[in-house]
Amino acid sequence: MRTTLCWQLSNAVAIAMSSKLHLPMDQLSELLRPLLSGTVALSTEGPPRWSTFGAPQPNIVVDVTTEADVAKVVKYCSKNNIPFLAQNGGVGWAAFNLSNGVLINIAPLNEVAFSEDKTQAIVGGGASVKQTIDAAHAAGVLVVTGNCNCVGTIGAVLGGGYGNLIGEYGFGVDNVLSFNLVTARGELLNVSPTSHPDLFWAVRGAGPNFGIVTSAVMKAHPTSDRTAWNMALIFTPDKIKQVVQAVEDLRPQLLPAQNVFMYLTNSGPPDNQPVILVTGFLLQTTEEEARAAFSGVYAVGPLSENSGILPYDQWNTGGDAFCTREMRKPGHTIGISKLHPDQWQEIWDLYAEFRSKPGAENSVMIVEIYNLEKPRSIPESSSAFAHRDVNAQALVIPWYADPALDEEAMAFAKKVRGITGANEEKTTAYVNFAHGDEGLEAVYGESLPRLKDIKRQWDPKGRFNQWFPIK
Ligand SMILES: Cc1cc2nc3c(=O)[nH]c(=O)nc-3n(C[C@H](O)[C@H](O)[C@H](O)COP(=O)(O)OP(=O)(O)OC[C@H]3O[C@@H](n4cnc5c(N)ncnc54)[C@H](O)[C@@H]3O)c2cc1C
């Protein structure tokens, strides 16, 4: 039996490696199945992704149900030179280098539990932001996550982790106490400041290059008041420069847990008109205080408003439409130090022109601004996450169905990115928003040389090279 299995294995792998054809799914599945728990499902199609642009093209999908299964799949694939990639929330928008291999769907590892004193959250590597927030709300704590329900909690944290609570508690990476990590050799390690500290540093900022996090212990912040002001103001396009000025004026005055985002977006059905949307967030406040904190933006004169104090488990509801899966969404980004109102009529015109193309009306441009005082009080050298000095993230996301628009979409996104970043001394791109054409220095900043050293040690064969690979 053993001989037969080994023969099948080497035969399957030989076929896979010697040809550009797909891996022999039935044989490989047969070989993997006995290694894994009975609850593991093997299939040929993964869960739908947020963007179909540059999406991974696996021919085997393994829905893992235990961290031991993750280790076994990685060990097997590494040993046999079979490419593989972990997927959690499936919202990563940069192109993935996986056209023939195994997708390890870690979404079933979605348990979120808390220590008895509620100061620590144990977050499964597959938990979504919604699952994490729902569990945290029920436990009476706050946990730093991204702001959209569909995002993988750990996926966002591994790149840095922006979110509504960073002004109060620091970035996602600052809130991690330890990880369970499957390395390129298929070992399951506990990684913390005292156990493999080099990996602990690298994974917090460049995680997908070093392993698969099966769970993380994160700080939990017990509090009885888990409410926040969530503001949404719509402005007509003729107010573009005034809105930009108001948002820029607010930027240096943001209160600790206050943020402001500006969107060029779609008003939604039935009109589907291009509009400016300004959203705002302020933790643990009153309506009166919140309106005062955003008074400069209100003064521009919104066309309509939908705002209120919401409980923790509803903070992200307004962004659920942004989570809509499928369609092509080749996002681009650039870090900026400030907004320049003079640039924005041109940006608006380019945006309005692109979104008028068939099926492209949901295209969006976003500027995200947080109070960064608390995150900047934590030394940049404490993790591989670079660019704490960047004041705001500008994102442009062409959103359409027809691949025939790819070229125009790319030209539009690059042009807008270029205008927005025209006054910046250095190009920076937050890895979780980056496109992939920025260069590694722009993405990993001054962490790059040390990351390269750690990569050589822990992943010398580049098993985890599918997304912003460090080479
Ligand atoms: C609608 C939307 C909202 C967003 N909001 C925010 C936000 O508020 N804050 C923010 O910081 N970012 C945000 N992002 C960016 C998001 O953080 C990144 O796209 C992130 O990589 C997504 O992780 P994922 O697991 O959802 O996606 P996936 O596509 O499944 O994963 C992306 C990459 O991370 C790797 N990965 C995921 N989980 C693990 C794991 N457990 N261990 C090892 N590698 C893993 C994957 O292998 C892949 O390389 C948003 C993106 C979208 C589309």
XYZ file of N, CA, C and O in Angstrom, residues 183-318:
544
model
N 4.841 27.347 9.063
C 5.955 27.862 8.263
C 6.068 27.097 6.936
O 5.355 26.116 6.719
N 7.012 27.540 6.106
C 7.187 26.925 4.784
C 7.530 25.444 4.885
O 7.249 24.681 3.960
N 8.130 25.045 5.981
C 8.454 23.611 6.147
C 7.265 22.800 6.666
O 7.371 21.605 6.875
N 6.164 23.502 6.924
C 4.986 22.799 7.437
C 5.031 22.590 8.941
O 4.314 21.745 9.472
N 5.876 23.376 9.632
C 5.911 23.283 11.101
C 4.885 24.247 11.672
O 4.737 25.368 11.166
N 4.230 23.844 12.745
C 3.296 24.741 13.429
C 4.015 25.327 14.641
O 4.348 24.611 15.581
N 4.303 26.639 14.581
C 5.085 27.286 15.626
C 4.248 28.302 16.384
O 3.359 28.939 15.805
N 4.577 28.473 17.658
C 4.033 29.613 18.379
C 5.065 30.728 18.267
O 6.242 30.531 18.534
N 4.606 31.885 17.809
C 5.514 32.992 17.485
C 5.111 34.196 18.332
O 3.952 34.612 18.310
N 6.052 34.718 19.088
C 5.731 35.815 20.023
C 7.006 36.627 20.262
O 8.069 36.298 19.715
N 6.963 37.657 21.099
C 8.202 38.414 21.355
C 9.312 37.551 21.955
O 10.492 37.900 21.864
N 8.949 36.420 22.572
C 9.991 35.573 23.171
C 10.212 34.255 22.422
O 11.149 33.530 22.717
N 9.320 33.934 21.488
C 9.461 32.682 20.739
C 9.560 33.038 19.253
O 8.595 33.515 18.671
N 10.724 32.844 18.674
C 10.994 33.241 17.282
C 10.677 34.730 17.066
O 9.835 35.095 16.224
N 11.332 35.607 17.832
C 11.015 37.036 17.750
C 11.236 37.638 16.360
O 10.564 38.601 16.001
N 12.170 37.058 15.581
C 12.376 37.589 14.229
C 11.117 37.396 13.376
O 10.670 38.298 12.658
N 10.521 36.196 13.492
C 9.284 35.942 12.750
C 8.152 36.818 13.285
O 7.331 37.320 12.517
N 8.109 36.987 14.592
C 7.045 37.820 15.182
C 7.113 39.234 14.611
O 6.102 39.848 14.282
N 8.331 39.743 14.437
C 8.509 41.079 13.855
C 8.081 41.085 12.384
O 7.332 41.946 11.944
N 8.508 40.069 11.629
C 8.278 40.065 10.179
C 6.813 39.831 9.819
O 6.286 40.454 8.884
N 6.179 38.935 10.557
C 4.788 38.586 10.229
C 3.879 39.792 10.434
O 2.892 39.973 9.724
N 4.249 40.676 11.362
C 3.424 41.873 11.603
C 3.827 42.977 10.606
O 4.545 43.894 10.915
N 3.337 42.821 9.390
C 3.610 43.800 8.333
C 3.826 43.128 6.987
O 3.531 43.698 5.950
N 4.331 41.882 7.033
C 4.596 41.163 5.780
C 4.189 39.707 5.936
O 4.790 38.813 5.350
N 3.150 39.450 6.715
C 2.754 38.101 7.113
C 2.654 37.086 5.997
O 3.217 35.985 6.108
N 1.932 37.404 4.886
C 1.736 36.372 3.858
C 3.032 35.852 3.236
O 3.031 34.830 2.578
N 4.175 36.515 3.463
C 5.470 36.059 2.967
C 6.103 34.988 3.849
O 7.124 34.418 3.465
N 5.566 34.783 5.049
C 6.300 33.962 6.005
C 5.555 32.734 6.505
O 6.150 31.863 7.118
N 4.251 32.666 6.285
C 3.538 31.496 6.766
C 2.047 31.711 6.772
O 1.545 32.710 6.246
N 1.370 30.763 7.347
C -0.093 30.865 7.469
C -0.430 30.935 8.952
O -0.066 30.036 9.729
N -1.072 32.023 9.335
C -1.469 32.202 10.732
C -2.759 31.420 10.946
O -3.778 31.705 10.319
N -2.689 30.421 11.811
C -3.899 29.637 12.083
C -4.705 30.256 13.219
O -5.910 30.062 13.288
N -4.036 30.992 14.103
C -4.757 31.782 15.106
C -3.809 32.830 15.676
O -2.584 32.703 15.560
N -4.393 33.870 16.255
C -3.581 34.925 16.873
C -4.199 35.283 18.213
O -5.427 35.290 18.358
N -3.326 35.563 19.183
C -3.818 36.131 20.439
C -3.661 37.637 20.317
O -2.558 38.150 20.081
N -4.792 38.327 20.420
C -4.776 39.791 20.285
C -5.255 40.436 21.583
O -5.951 39.801 22.382
N -4.870 41.701 21.755
C -5.372 42.425 22.926
C -6.877 42.622 22.767
O -7.356 42.954 21.678
N -7.622 42.426 23.853
C -9.041 42.780 23.875
C -9.182 43.900 24.903
O -8.444 43.943 25.897
N -10.084 44.827 24.637
C -10.209 46.013 25.484
C -11.619 46.052 26.082
O -12.563 46.490 25.417
N -11.754 45.560 27.337
C -13.089 45.519 27.935
C -13.637 46.938 28.129
O -12.918 47.823 28.595
N -14.875 47.166 27.739
C -15.511 48.462 27.982
C -17.027 48.308 27.880
O -17.525 47.562 27.026
N -17.729 49.014 28.766
C -19.197 48.891 28.729
C -19.784 49.763 27.629
O -20.855 49.490 27.103
N -19.064 50.835 27.240
C -19.583 51.711 26.177
C -18.941 51.311 24.848
O -17.795 51.645 24.566
N -19.698 50.590 24.050
C -19.176 50.160 22.731
C -20.010 50.822 21.628
O -20.454 50.174 20.682
N -20.210 52.114 21.790
C -20.977 52.856 20.780
C -20.063 53.867 20.092
O -19.016 54.253 20.628
N -20.491 54.293 18.917
C -19.729 55.318 18.188
C -20.658 56.073 17.248
O -21.650 55.522 16.748
N -20.301 57.329 16.998
C -20.990 58.145 15.990
C -20.519 57.689 14.612
O -19.328 57.631 14.343
N -21.476 57.326 13.787
C -21.176 56.950 12.394
C -21.877 57.953 11.492
O -23.113 58.021 11.481
N -21.119 58.713 10.747
C -21.665 59.819 9.948
C -21.535 59.507 8.467
O -20.525 58.955 8.023
N -22.565 59.849 7.700
C -22.482 59.717 6.231
C -23.155 60.930 5.613
O -24.363 61.138 5.781
N -22.364 61.759 4.948
C -22.880 62.983 4.326
C -22.655 62.910 2.822
O -21.564 62.574 2.367
N -23.691 63.229 2.069
C -23.582 63.249 0.600
C -23.499 64.699 0.127
O -24.283 65.551 0.573
N -22.558 64.947 -0.772
C -22.389 66.283 -1.355
C -22.495 66.191 -2.877
O -22.106 65.179 -3.482
N -22.948 67.265 -3.472
C -23.025 67.300 -4.944
C -21.626 67.589 -5.518
O -20.787 68.224 -4.862
N -21.374 67.139 -6.760
C -20.024 67.244 -7.342
C -19.492 68.674 -7.422
O -18.269 68.875 -7.360
N -20.373 69.673 -7.524
C -19.887 71.056 -7.634
C -19.160 71.498 -6.366
O -18.438 72.496 -6.372
N -19.302 70.734 -5.267
C -18.664 71.134 -3.997
C -17.320 70.428 -3.792
O -16.771 70.458 -2.684
N -16.787 69.832 -4.830
C -15.605 68.983 -4.632
C -14.463 69.714 -3.921
O -13.902 69.209 -2.940
N -14.135 70.927 -4.379
C -12.965 71.599 -3.770
C -13.245 71.989 -2.319
O -12.365 71.886 -1.453
N -14.491 72.446 -2.055
C -14.817 72.838 -0.666
C -14.791 71.626 0.264
O -14.335 71.720 1.407
N -15.306 70.506 -0.229
C -15.305 69.302 0.618
C -13.864 68.874 0.907
O -13.497 68.594 2.052
N -13.039 68.863 -0.122
C -11.640 68.457 0.070
C -10.966 69.392 1.087
O -10.243 68.951 1.990
N -11.224 70.686 0.946
C -10.620 71.658 1.879
C -11.084 71.392 3.313
O -10.286 71.408 4.257
N -12.389 71.118 3.465
C -12.925 70.884 4.813
C -12.311 69.620 5.427
O -11.983 69.584 6.629
N -12.156 68.593 4.603
C -11.571 67.341 5.113
C -10.097 67.575 5.467
O -9.606 67.121 6.511
N -9.405 68.321 4.629
C -7.993 68.619 4.899
C -7.850 69.471 6.173
O -6.942 69.253 6.969
N -8.765 70.416 6.369
C -8.708 71.237 7.586
C -8.955 70.395 8.837
O -8.386 70.654 9.896
N -9.815 69.396 8.690
C -10.140 68.537 9.844
C -8.976 67.602 10.190
O -8.771 67.261 11.366
N -8.197 67.190 9.180
C -7.154 66.161 9.351
C -6.276 66.378 10.587
O -6.189 65.479 11.437
N -5.672 67.568 10.763
C -4.795 67.697 11.941
C -5.548 67.879 13.257
O -4.939 67.868 14.322
N -6.868 68.050 13.162
C -7.631 68.302 14.402
C -8.380 67.071 14.896
O -9.161 67.161 15.853
N -8.222 65.946 14.203
C -9.008 64.757 14.570
C -8.792 64.389 16.037
O -7.651 64.406 16.532
N -9.859 64.031 16.714
C -9.762 63.552 18.095
C -9.202 62.127 18.067
O -9.214 61.470 17.015
N -8.732 61.594 19.217
C -8.052 60.291 19.211
C -8.798 59.196 18.440
O -8.241 58.600 17.541
N -10.048 58.930 18.781
C -10.709 57.839 18.038
C -11.719 58.430 17.062
O -12.882 58.059 17.033
N -11.246 59.365 16.255
C -12.077 59.975 15.206
C -11.406 59.707 13.862
O -10.179 59.755 13.755
N -12.181 59.374 12.863
C -11.611 59.304 11.521
C -12.568 59.903 10.519
O -13.766 60.071 10.792
N -12.022 60.262 9.364
C -12.843 60.831 8.298
C -12.389 60.227 6.968
O -11.193 60.133 6.700
N -13.348 59.750 6.183
C -13.069 59.188 4.855
C -13.840 60.021 3.832
O -14.985 60.406 4.085
N -13.218 60.265 2.689
C -13.928 60.936 1.601
C -13.979 59.991 0.401
O -12.969 59.372 0.054
N -15.139 59.879 -0.233
C -15.323 58.972 -1.368
C -15.857 59.747 -2.561
O -16.749 60.588 -2.410
N -15.369 59.434 -3.746
C -16.073 59.761 -4.977
C -16.782 58.466 -5.319
O -16.133 57.435 -5.555
N -18.104 58.494 -5.340
C -18.821 57.214 -5.426
C -20.164 57.389 -6.115
O -20.463 58.444 -6.685
N -20.948 56.327 -6.022
C -22.226 56.244 -6.715
C -23.349 56.495 -5.702
O -23.321 55.914 -4.617
N -24.334 57.305 -6.075
C -25.432 57.578 -5.136
C -26.308 56.347 -4.927
O -27.084 56.293 -3.990
N -26.160 55.339 -5.797
C -26.988 54.129 -5.681
C -28.294 54.284 -6.446
O -28.636 55.382 -6.899
N -29.010 53.142 -6.586
C -30.233 53.196 -7.362
C -31.295 54.073 -6.664
O -31.239 54.197 -5.440
N -32.261 54.665 -7.344
C -32.470 54.511 -8.784
C -31.621 55.474 -9.628
O -31.476 55.260 -10.828
N -31.035 56.516 -8.997
C -30.394 57.558 -9.808
C -29.006 57.172 -10.316
O -28.604 57.549 -11.407
N -28.247 56.455 -9.479
C -26.867 56.080 -9.829
C -26.042 57.278 -10.306
O -25.339 57.189 -11.311
N -26.136 58.343 -9.576
C -25.390 59.549 -9.937
C -24.040 59.574 -9.216
O -23.942 59.095 -8.081
N -23.011 60.145 -9.827
C -21.742 60.291 -9.093
C -21.879 61.370 -8.022
O -22.374 62.465 -8.312
N -21.464 61.043 -6.815
C -21.571 61.996 -5.697
C -20.300 61.934 -4.849
O -19.492 61.009 -4.994
N -20.187 62.905 -3.952
C -19.108 62.876 -2.957
C -19.746 62.422 -1.644
O -20.779 62.959 -1.238
N -19.118 61.439 -1.029
C -19.598 60.944 0.270
C -18.500 61.200 1.291
O -17.328 60.896 1.038
N -18.870 61.778 2.428
C -17.901 61.901 3.524
C -18.445 61.098 4.693
O -19.572 61.332 5.142
N -17.662 60.116 5.143
C -18.075 59.372 6.331
C -17.169 59.771 7.497
O -16.010 60.165 7.301
N -17.741 59.666 8.691
C -16.961 60.008 9.877
C -17.270 59.038 10.997
O -18.349 58.426 11.030
N -16.312 58.896 11.890
C -16.452 57.961 13.023
C -15.893 58.653 14.252
O -14.824 59.268 14.201
N -16.603 58.564 15.360
C -16.077 59.059 16.634
C -16.573 58.134 17.736
O -17.780 57.935 17.911
N -15.602 57.591 18.474
C -15.906 56.585 19.503
C -16.461 57.247 20.757
O -15.999 58.333 21.149
N -17.403 56.585 21.381
C -17.905 56.942 22.724
C -18.138 58.442 22.862
O -17.394 59.159 23.528
N -19.215 58.895 22.229
C -19.474 60.332 22.192
C -20.984 60.574 22.251
O -21.774 59.631 22.351
N -21.344 61.839 22.168
C -22.763 62.202 22.048
C -22.961 62.812 20.665
O -21.993 63.245 20.019
N -24.210 62.902 20.253
C -24.476 63.484 18.933
C -23.972 64.938 18.881
O -23.386 65.367 17.888
N -24.180 65.646 19.980
C -23.774 67.063 20.015
C -22.251 67.200 19.841
O -21.771 67.991 19.028
N -21.517 66.373 20.593
C -20.040 66.418 20.493
C -19.583 66.030 19.088
O -18.663 66.615 18.522
N -20.247 65.015 18.546
C -19.829 64.512 17.227
C -20.072 65.570 16.157
O -19.208 65.821 15.307
N -21.226 66.198 16.208
C -21.517 67.222 15.192
C -20.506 68.375 15.304
O -20.087 68.947 14.303
N -20.112 68.666 16.544
C -19.113 69.730 16.731
C -17.761 69.286 16.155
O -17.053 70.073 15.502
N -17.430 68.009 16.372
C -16.127 67.507 15.904
C -16.046 67.501 14.377
O -14.960 67.566 13.813
N -17.192 67.389 13.702
C -17.206 67.376 12.234
C -17.814 68.665 11.670
O -18.229 68.691 10.505
N -17.828 69.741 12.474
C -18.585 70.944 12.082
C -18.092 71.538 10.751
O -18.897 72.028 9.953
N -16.798 71.484 10.510
C -16.257 72.070 9.276
C -16.792 71.371 8.038
O -17.014 71.997 6.992
N -17.028 70.073 8.149
C -17.547 69.317 7.008
C -19.040 69.614 6.841
O -19.519 69.840 5.723
N -19.744 69.666 7.954
C -21.172 70.029 7.868
C -21.347 71.396 7.226
O -22.291 71.633 6.476
N -20.425 72.323 7.523
C -20.568 73.704 7.053
C -20.555 73.805 5.523
O -21.046 74.790 4.961
N -20.025 72.797 4.846
C -19.993 72.836 3.374
C -21.407 72.667 2.799
O -21.683 73.068 1.667
N -22.312 72.077 3.588
C -23.696 71.972 3.132
C -23.991 70.688 2.394
O -24.110 70.674 1.159
N -24.132 69.577 3.146
C -24.441 68.304 2.482
C -25.837 68.303 1.869
O -26.741 68.984 2.362
N -25.988 67.513 0.817
C -27.289 67.337 0.172
C -28.175 66.458 1.042
O -29.378 66.685 1.166
N -27.570 65.450 1.665
C -28.338 64.567 2.543
C -27.414 63.963 3.590
O -26.184 64.026 3.468
N -28.035 63.392 4.612
C -27.251 62.861 5.735
C -27.898 61.601 6.268
O -29.125 61.483 6.291
N -27.047 60.654 6.699
C -27.545 59.451 7.377
C -26.544 59.148 8.486
O -25.522 58.529 8.247
N -26.804 59.663 9.674
C -25.809 59.546 10.751
C -26.494 59.162 12.055
O -27.695 59.343 12.206
N -25.725 58.664 12.989
C -26.283 58.342 14.295
C -25.271 57.624 15.153
O -24.186 57.265 14.701
N -25.653 57.447 16.423
C -24.805 56.678 17.349
C -25.205 55.216 17.210
O -26.373 54.869 17.376
N -24.232 54.370 16.890
C -24.540 52.955 16.630
C -23.785 52.045 17.593
O -22.658 52.356 17.999
N -24.391 50.879 17.905
C -23.652 49.883 18.707
C -22.552 49.255 17.860
O -22.619 49.239 16.631
N -21.565 48.700 18.542
C -20.353 48.129 17.918
C -20.671 47.195 16.749
O -20.042 47.265 15.686
N -21.668 46.319 16.922
C -21.928 45.328 15.874
C -22.637 45.914 14.649
O -22.923 45.200 13.704
N -22.880 47.250 14.672
C -23.476 47.865 13.477
C -22.568 48.923 12.838
O -22.952 49.564 11.863
N -21.385 49.114 13.400
C -20.507 50.170 12.861
C -20.210 49.968 11.375
O -20.066 50.935 10.635
N -20.078 48.696 10.962
C -19.628 48.442 9.583
C -20.765 48.239 8.591
O -20.503 48.038 7.389
N -22.000 48.280 9.090
C -23.128 47.931 8.212
C -23.175 48.832 6.980
O -23.447 48.374 5.869
N -22.879 50.103 7.166
C -22.931 51.059 6.051
C -21.966 50.702 4.925
O -22.141 51.136 3.788
